[in-house]
Short mmCIF file of C-alpha atoms in Angstrom, two decimals:
data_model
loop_
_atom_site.label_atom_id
_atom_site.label_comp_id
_atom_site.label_asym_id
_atom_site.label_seq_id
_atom_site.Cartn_x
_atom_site.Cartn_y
_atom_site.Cartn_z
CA UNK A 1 0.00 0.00 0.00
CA UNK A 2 2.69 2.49 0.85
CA UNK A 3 4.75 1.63 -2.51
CA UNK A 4 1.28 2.37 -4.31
CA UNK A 5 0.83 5.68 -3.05
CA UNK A 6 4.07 6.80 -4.01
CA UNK A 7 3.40 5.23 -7.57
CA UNK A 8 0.13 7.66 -7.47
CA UNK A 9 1.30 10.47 -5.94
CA UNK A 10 3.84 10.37 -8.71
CA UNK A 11 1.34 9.40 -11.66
CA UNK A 12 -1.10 11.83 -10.67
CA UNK A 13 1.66 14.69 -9.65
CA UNK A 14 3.30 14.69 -12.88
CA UNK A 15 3.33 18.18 -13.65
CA UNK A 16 4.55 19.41 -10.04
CA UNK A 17 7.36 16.07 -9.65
CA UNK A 18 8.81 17.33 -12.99
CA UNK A 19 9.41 20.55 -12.08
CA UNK A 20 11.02 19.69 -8.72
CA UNK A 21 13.27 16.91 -10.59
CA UNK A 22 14.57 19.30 -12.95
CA UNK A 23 15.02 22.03 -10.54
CA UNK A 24 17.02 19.24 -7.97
CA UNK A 25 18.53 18.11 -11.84
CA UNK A 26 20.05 22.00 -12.94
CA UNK A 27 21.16 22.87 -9.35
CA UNK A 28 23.04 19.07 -9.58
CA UNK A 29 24.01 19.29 -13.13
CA UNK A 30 26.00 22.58 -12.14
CA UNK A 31 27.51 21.71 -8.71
CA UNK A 32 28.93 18.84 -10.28
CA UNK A 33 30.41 20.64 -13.14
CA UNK A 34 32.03 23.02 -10.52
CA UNK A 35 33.25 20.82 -8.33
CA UNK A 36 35.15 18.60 -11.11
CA UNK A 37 36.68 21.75 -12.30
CA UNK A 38 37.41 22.55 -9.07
CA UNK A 39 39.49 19.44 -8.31
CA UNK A 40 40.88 19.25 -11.53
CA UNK A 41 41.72 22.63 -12.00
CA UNK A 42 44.93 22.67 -10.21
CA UNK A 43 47.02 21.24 -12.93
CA UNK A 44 45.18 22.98 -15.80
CA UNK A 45 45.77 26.12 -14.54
CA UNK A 46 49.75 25.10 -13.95
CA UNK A 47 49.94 24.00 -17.44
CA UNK A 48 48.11 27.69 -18.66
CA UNK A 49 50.96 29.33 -16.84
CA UNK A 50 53.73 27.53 -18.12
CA UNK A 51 53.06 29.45 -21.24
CA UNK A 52 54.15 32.58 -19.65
CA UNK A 53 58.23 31.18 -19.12
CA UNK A 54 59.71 29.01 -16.24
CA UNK A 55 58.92 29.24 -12.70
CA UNK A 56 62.17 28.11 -11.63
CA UNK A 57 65.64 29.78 -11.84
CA UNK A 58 68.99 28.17 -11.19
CA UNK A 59 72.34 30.01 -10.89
CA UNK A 60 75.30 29.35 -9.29
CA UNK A 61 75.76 29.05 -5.04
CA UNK A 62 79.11 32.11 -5.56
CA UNK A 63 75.70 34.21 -6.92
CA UNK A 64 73.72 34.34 -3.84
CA UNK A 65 76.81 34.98 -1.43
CA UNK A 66 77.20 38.62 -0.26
CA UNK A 67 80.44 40.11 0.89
CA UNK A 68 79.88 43.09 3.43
CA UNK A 69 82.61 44.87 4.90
CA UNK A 70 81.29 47.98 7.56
CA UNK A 71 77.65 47.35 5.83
CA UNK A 72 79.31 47.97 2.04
CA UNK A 73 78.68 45.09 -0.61
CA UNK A 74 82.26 44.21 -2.07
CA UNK A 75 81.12 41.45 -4.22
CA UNK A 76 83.03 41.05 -7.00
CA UNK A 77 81.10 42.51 -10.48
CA UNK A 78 81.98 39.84 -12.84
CA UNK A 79 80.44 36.89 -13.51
CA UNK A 80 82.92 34.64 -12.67
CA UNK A 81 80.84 31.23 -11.19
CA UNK A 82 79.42 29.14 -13.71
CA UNK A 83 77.58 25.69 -13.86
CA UNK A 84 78.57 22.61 -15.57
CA UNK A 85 76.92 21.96 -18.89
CA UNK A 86 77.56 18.06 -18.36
CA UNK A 87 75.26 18.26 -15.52
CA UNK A 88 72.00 19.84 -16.55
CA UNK A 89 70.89 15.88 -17.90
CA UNK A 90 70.76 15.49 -14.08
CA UNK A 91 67.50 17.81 -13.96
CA UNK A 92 65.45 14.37 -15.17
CA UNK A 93 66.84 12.18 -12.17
CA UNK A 94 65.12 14.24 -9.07
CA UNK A 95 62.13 12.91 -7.68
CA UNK A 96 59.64 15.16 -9.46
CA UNK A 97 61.40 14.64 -13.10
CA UNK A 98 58.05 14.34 -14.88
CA UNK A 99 56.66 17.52 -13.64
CA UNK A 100 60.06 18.89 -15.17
CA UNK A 101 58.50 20.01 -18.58
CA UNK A 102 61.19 21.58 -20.02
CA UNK A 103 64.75 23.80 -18.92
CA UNK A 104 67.05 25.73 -21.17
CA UNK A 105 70.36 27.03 -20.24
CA UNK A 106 71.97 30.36 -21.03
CA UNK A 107 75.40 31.81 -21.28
CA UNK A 108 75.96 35.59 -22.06
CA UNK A 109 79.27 37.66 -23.39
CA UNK A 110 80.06 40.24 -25.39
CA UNK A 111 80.90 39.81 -29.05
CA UNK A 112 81.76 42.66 -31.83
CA UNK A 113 79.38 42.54 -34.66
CA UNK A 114 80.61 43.25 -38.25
CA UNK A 115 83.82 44.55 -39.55
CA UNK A 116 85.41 47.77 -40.07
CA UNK A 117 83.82 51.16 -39.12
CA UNK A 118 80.68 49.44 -38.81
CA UNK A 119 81.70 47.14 -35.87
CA UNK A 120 79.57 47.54 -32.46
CA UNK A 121 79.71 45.61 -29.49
CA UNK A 122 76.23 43.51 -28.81
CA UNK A 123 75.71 41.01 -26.17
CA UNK A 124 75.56 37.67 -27.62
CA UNK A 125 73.19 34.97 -25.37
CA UNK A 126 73.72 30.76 -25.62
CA UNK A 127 70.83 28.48 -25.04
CA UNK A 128 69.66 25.58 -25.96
CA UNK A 129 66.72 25.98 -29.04
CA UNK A 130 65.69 22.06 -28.81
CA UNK A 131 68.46 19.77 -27.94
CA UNK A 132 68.01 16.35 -27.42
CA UNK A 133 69.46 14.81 -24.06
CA UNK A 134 69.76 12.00 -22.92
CA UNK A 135 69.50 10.60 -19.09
CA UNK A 136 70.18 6.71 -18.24
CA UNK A 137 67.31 5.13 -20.88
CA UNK A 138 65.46 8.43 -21.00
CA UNK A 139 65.78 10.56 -24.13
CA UNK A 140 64.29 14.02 -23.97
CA UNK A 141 64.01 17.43 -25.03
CA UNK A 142 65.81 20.95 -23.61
CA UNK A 143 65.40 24.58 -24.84
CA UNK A 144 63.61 28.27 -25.21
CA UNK A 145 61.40 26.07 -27.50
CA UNK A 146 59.48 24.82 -24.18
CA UNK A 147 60.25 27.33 -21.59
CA UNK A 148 59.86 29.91 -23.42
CA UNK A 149 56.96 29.74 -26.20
CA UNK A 150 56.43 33.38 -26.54
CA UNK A 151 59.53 33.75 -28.52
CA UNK A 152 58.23 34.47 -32.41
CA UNK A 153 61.16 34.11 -34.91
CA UNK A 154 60.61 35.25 -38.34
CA UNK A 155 62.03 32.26 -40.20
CA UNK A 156 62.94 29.39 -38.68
CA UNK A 157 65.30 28.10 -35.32
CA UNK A 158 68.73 27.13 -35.45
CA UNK A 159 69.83 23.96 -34.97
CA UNK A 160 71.70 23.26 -31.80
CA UNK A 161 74.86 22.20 -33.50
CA UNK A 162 74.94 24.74 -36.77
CA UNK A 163 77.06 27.62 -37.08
CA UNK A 164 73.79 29.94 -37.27
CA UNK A 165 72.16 32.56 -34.78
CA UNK A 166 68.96 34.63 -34.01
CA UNK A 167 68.87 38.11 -34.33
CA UNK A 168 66.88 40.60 -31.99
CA UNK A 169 64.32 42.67 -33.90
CA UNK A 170 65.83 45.88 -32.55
CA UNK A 171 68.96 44.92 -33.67
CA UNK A 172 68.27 43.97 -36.65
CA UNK A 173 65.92 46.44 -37.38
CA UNK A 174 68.94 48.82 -36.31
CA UNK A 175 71.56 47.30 -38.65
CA UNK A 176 68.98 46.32 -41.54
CA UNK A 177 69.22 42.43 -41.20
CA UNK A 178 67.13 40.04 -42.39
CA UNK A 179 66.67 36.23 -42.48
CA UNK A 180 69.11 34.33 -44.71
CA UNK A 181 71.61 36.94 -44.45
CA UNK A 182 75.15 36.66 -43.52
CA UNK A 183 76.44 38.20 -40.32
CA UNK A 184 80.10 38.78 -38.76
CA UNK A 185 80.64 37.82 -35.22
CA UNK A 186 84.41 38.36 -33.84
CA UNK A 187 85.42 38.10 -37.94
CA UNK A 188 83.82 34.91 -38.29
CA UNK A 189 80.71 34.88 -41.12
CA UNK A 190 77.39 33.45 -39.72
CA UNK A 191 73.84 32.87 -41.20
CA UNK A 192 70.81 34.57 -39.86
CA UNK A 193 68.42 31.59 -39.22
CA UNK A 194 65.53 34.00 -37.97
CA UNK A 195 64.56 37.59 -36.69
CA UNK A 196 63.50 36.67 -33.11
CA UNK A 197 60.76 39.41 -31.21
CA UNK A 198 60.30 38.57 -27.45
CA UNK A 199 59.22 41.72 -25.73
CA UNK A 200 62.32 42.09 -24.03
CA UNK A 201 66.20 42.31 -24.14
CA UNK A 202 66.80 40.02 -26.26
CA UNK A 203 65.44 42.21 -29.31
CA UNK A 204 69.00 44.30 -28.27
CA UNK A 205 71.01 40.88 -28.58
CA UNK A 206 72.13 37.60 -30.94
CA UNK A 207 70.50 34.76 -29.85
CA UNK A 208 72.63 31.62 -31.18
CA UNK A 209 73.31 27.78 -29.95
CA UNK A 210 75.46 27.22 -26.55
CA UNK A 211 78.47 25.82 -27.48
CA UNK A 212 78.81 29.57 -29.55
CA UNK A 213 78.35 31.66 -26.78
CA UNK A 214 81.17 28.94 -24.81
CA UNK A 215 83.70 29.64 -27.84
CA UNK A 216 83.22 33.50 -27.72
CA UNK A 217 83.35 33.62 -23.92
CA UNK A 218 86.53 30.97 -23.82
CA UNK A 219 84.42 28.67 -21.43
CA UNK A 220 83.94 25.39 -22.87
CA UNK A 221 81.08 23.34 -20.70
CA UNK A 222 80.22 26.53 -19.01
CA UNK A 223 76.61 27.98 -18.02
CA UNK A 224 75.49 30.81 -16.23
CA UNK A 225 71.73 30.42 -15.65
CA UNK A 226 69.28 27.06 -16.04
CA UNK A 227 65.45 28.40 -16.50
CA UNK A 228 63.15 25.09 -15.64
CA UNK A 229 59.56 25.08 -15.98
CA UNK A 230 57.68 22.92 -13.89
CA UNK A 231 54.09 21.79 -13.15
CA UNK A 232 53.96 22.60 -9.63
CA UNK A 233 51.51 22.81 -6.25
CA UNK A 234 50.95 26.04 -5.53
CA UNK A 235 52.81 27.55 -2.42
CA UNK A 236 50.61 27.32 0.59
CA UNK A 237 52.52 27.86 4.47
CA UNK A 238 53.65 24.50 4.68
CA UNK A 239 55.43 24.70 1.22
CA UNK A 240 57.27 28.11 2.61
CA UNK A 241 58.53 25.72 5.65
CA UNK A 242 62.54 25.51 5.83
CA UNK A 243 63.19 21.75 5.24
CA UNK A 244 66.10 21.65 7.90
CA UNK A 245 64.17 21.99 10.22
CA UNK A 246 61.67 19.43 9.17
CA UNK A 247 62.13 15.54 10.18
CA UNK A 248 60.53 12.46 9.17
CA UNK A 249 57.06 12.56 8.21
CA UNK A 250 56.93 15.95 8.08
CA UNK A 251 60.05 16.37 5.69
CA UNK A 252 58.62 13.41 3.53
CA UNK A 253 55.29 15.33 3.35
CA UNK A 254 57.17 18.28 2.37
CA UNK A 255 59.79 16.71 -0.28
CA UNK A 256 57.09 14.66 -2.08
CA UNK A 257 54.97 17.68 -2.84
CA UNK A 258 55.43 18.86 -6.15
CA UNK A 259 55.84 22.93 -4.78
CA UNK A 260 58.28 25.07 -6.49
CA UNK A 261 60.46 25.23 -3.47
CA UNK A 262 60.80 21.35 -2.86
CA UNK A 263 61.59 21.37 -6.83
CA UNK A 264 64.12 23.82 -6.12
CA UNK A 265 65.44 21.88 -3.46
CA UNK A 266 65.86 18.59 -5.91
CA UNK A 267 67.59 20.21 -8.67
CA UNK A 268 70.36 21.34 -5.42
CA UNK A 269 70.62 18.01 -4.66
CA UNK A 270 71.64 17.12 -8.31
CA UNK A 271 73.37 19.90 -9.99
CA UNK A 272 76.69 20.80 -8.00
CA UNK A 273 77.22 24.08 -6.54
CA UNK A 274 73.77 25.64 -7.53
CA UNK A 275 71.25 27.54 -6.15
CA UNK A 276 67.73 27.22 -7.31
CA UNK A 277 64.90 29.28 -6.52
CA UNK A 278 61.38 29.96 -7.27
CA UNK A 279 60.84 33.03 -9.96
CA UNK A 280 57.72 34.65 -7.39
CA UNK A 281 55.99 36.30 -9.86
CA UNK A 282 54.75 33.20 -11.49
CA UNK A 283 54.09 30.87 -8.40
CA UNK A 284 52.59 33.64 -6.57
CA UNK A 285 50.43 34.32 -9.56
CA UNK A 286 49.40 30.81 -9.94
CA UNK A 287 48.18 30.54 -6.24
CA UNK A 288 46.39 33.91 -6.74
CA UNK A 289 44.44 32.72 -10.09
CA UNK A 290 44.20 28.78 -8.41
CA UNK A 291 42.47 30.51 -5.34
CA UNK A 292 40.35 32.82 -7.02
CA UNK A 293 38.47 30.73 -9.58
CA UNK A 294 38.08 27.90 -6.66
CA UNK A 295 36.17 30.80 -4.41
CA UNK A 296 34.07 31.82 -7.66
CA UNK A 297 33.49 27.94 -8.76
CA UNK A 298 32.39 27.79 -4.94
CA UNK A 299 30.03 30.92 -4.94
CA UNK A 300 28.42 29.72 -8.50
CA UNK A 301 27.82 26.05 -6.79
CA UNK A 302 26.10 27.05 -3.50
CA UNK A 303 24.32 29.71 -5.51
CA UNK A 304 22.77 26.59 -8.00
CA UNK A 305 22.00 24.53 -5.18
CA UNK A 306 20.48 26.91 -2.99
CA UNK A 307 17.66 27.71 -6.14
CA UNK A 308 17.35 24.53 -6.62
CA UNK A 309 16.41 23.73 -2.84
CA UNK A 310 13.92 27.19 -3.06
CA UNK A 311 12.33 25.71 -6.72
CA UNK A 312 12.23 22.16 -4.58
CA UNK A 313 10.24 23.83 -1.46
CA UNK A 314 7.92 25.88 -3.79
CA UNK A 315 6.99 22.58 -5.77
CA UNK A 316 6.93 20.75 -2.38
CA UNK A 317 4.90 23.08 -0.86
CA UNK A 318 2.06 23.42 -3.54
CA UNK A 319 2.00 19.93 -3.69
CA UNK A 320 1.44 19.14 -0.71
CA UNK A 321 -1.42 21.80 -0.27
CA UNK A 322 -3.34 20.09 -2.92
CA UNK A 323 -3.25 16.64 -0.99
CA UNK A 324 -4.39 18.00 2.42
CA UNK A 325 -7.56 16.30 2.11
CA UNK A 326 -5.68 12.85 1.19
CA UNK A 327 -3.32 13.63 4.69
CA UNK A 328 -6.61 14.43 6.90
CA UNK A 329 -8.06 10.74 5.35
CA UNK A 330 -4.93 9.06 6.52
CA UNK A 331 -4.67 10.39 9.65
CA UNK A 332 -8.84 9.67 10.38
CA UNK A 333 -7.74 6.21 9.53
CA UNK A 334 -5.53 6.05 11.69
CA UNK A 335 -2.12 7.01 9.89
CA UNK A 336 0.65 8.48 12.52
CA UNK A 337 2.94 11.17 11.68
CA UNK A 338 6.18 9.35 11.10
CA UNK A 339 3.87 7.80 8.33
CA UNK A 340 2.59 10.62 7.09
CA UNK A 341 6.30 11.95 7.18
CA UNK A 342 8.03 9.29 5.91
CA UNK A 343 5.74 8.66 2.88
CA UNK A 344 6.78 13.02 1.52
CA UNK A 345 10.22 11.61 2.63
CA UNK A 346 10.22 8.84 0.23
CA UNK A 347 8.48 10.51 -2.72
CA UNK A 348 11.20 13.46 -2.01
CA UNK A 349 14.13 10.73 -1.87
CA UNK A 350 12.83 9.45 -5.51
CA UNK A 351 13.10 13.01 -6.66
CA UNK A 352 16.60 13.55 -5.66
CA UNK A 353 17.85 10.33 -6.77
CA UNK A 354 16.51 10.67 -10.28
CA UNK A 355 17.01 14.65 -10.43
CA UNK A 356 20.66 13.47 -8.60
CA UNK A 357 21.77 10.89 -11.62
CA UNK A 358 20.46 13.20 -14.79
CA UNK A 359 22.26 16.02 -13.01
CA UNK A 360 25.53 14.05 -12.52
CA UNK A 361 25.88 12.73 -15.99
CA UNK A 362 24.61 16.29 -17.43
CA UNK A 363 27.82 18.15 -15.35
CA UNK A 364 30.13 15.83 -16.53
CA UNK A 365 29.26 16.71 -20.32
CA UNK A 366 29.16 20.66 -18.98
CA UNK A 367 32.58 19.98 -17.27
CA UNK A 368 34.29 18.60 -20.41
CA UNK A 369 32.81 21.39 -22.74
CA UNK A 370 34.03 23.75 -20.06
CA UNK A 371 37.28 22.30 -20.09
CA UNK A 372 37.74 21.86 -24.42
CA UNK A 373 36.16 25.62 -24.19
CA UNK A 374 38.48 27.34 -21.47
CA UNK A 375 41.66 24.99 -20.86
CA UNK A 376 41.66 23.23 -24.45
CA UNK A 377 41.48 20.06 -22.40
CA UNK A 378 39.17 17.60 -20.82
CA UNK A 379 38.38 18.19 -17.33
CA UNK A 380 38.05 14.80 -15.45
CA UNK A 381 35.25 13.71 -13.45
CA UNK A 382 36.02 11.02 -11.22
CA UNK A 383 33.56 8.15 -10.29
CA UNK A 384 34.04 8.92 -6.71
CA UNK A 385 32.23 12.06 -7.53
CA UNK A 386 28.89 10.14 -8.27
CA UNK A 387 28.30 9.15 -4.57
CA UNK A 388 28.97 12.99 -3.31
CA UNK A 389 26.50 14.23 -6.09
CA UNK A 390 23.43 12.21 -5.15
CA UNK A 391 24.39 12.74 -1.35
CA UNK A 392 24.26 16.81 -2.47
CA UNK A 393 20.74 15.89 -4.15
CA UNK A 394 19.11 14.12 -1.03
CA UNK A 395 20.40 17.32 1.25
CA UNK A 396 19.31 19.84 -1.11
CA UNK A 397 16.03 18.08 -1.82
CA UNK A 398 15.32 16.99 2.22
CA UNK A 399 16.50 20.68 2.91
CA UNK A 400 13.37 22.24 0.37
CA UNK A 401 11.29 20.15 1.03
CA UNK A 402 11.87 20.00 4.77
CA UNK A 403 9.45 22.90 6.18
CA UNK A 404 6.63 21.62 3.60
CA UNK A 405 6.76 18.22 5.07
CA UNK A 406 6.76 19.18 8.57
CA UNK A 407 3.33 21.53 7.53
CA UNK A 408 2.10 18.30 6.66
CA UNK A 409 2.50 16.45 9.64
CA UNK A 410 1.16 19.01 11.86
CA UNK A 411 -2.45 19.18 9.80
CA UNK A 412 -5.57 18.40 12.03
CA UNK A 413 -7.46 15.92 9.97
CA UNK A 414 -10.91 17.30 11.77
CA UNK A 415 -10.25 20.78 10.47
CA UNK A 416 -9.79 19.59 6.85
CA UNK A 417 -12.21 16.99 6.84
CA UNK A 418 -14.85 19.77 7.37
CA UNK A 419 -13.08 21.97 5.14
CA UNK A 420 -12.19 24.61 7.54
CA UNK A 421 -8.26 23.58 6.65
#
């Protein structure tokens, strides 16, 4: 008997059960969208940022020590610490290698550039364009290709073993280069593979391939800065915790988290004599975006869900006021309240489970074209999520439909039996 009622109430409630399904369905369909972007966000937003340059700097240890005599810096002006060339392969070993998506070194001097009366001196930058490495088994990539995709050249890069160099657009703007001509570099002729724009001072300088930039500057092997971009956590207090003084669980915690300081701390461990650190403006950013667009996804979900509990109660509520003659006949028969309460309950549990499963597999379609839309990506939604989306349904649906159902329970069945009620 109580099965059949709910079949009727249904059947014969059509019109008002449809309206509170969808309503529990939209509010649904959106919280879950949210909350898989929300949880998968993280890395998409990493990834977005990578496109604006590393996030990681290395340089040598001599680089970060200051020399102060009665509060004066005497630190030696020249550049005289390097890093090894023959270790930068070593960046693929640390712990974190395959959140490592791509480094380039770089090695500046001066050079004089052309012949005769026309000679100037430029500053002339080594990096790597897109050198294959190799670490144990691994083979793999390195270069301003990755790290640094804003770079546009105007013809095509160098290769990292060719006797031919980028030119800066000021530069050659300046000197009235173009690509395919020939250039002198300290009286040696060289081809201009490209015109390279960046935005910055490299439009002053010639870009070319390391091992020219070690010739020029008479230091075979030798780098001056490593630029790494890495998928990274972003920095929250614990990741701004000194490591010596963590121990055990603590320091495990803190090593095995992908943050741009416990990065930094890896790529000390494996490249000799360096310093690494995090470049601030770009992990700082990446919290600041990360936290932002969680707060709005937040806002946006409690905002669905708290319509969709208000559309629930006023479909609830109407409902409900159209059966007060059927409630007064069960209670003059001799129907508690717990019955009377638990048979709304059930027909309100039906709602949210079927408005609950539509609006689950609906935000998972609105997630990925979210994600193809925003990040040029899918966004995952994880079947885990299934379980915490109907849960969401029965409290938004029990929480509309709450103050209805209690009306209903506290209805004299004398009152509306003589239509007074």
């Amino acid at each position: 008997m109580f099965l059949r009622l709910i079949y009727q109430s249904l059947r014969l409630q059509r019109r008002r059960k449809l309206m509170a399904a969808l309503a529990i369905m939209l509010g649904v369909a959106v919280a879950t969208a949210t909350i898989a972007i929300a949880t998968d966000i993280g890395d998409k937003i990493s990834e977005e940022l990578r496109s604006y340059g590393a996030n990681i700097s290395v340089v040598p240890q001599e680089d970060t020590l200051d020399l102060n005599v009665g509060g004066v810096n005497i630190k030696p002006a020249s550049e005289g610490a390097f890093l090894n060339e023959a270790d930068l392969p070593k960046i693929k070993g640390i712990f974190w290698r395959n959140n490592i998506r791509g480094f380039a070194p770089f090695l500046s001097t001066q050079v004089t550039l052309g012949s005769g009366t026309t000679a100037r001196t430029v500053e002339l930058i080594g990096t790597y364009f897109d050198k294959q490495l190799r670490y144990g088994k691994d083979e793999f990539t390195a270069g301003v290709i990755k790290t640094s995709p804003w770079w546009h050249v105007q013809g095509e890069w160098p290769r990292d073993d060719e006797h031919a160099v980028l030119v800066g657009a000021h530069l050659a703007n300046e000197i009235d280069l173009k690509r395919g001509d020939g250039v002198v570099i300290n009286g040696q002729q060289f081809r201009v593979a490209g015109i390279l724009s960046t935005g910055s001072g490299e439009e002053q300088a010639i870009v070319a391939p390391l091992f020219l930039a070690q010739q020029f500057a008479g230091k075979p092997g030798a780098v001056r800065r490593i630029l790494v971009s890495a998928v990274t956590k972003p920095e929250d207090a614990f990741a701004r915790t000194d490591p010596r003084t963590l121990k055990g669980p603590a320091y495990d915690r803190w090593y095995c988290s992908p943050y741009a300081l416990s990065i930094a701390h890896q790529l000390e461990e494996v490249i000799p004599n360096a310093h690494a650190e995090q470049i601030r403006q770009i992990a700082q950013n990446e919290g600041k975006v990360l936290n932002k667009i969680q707060g709005l996804m937040l806002l946006i979900t409690i905002a669905a869900l708290c319509a969709a509990a208000l559309a629930v109660s006023a479909a609830m509520a109407t409902a409900i006021m159209e059966r007060r003659h059927e409630v007064g006949l069960m209670k003059a028969m001799g129907a508690g309240n717990a019955s009377v309460a638990a048979l709304f309950m059930t027909e309100a549990g039906v709602l949210a489970l079927i408005g609950g499963a539509a609006g689950f597999a609906i935000g998972a379609i609105l997630a990925t074209v979210i994600g193809r839309s925003i990040f040029n990506s899918t966004i995952a939604v994880q079947p885990v999520l299934f379980p915490i989306v109907i849960a969401v349904a029965f409290l938004v649906t029990y929480g509309g439909s709450f103050a209805s159902i209690r009306r209903a329970v506290r209805l004299d069945p004398s009152l509306i039996l003589r239509g007074n009620a």
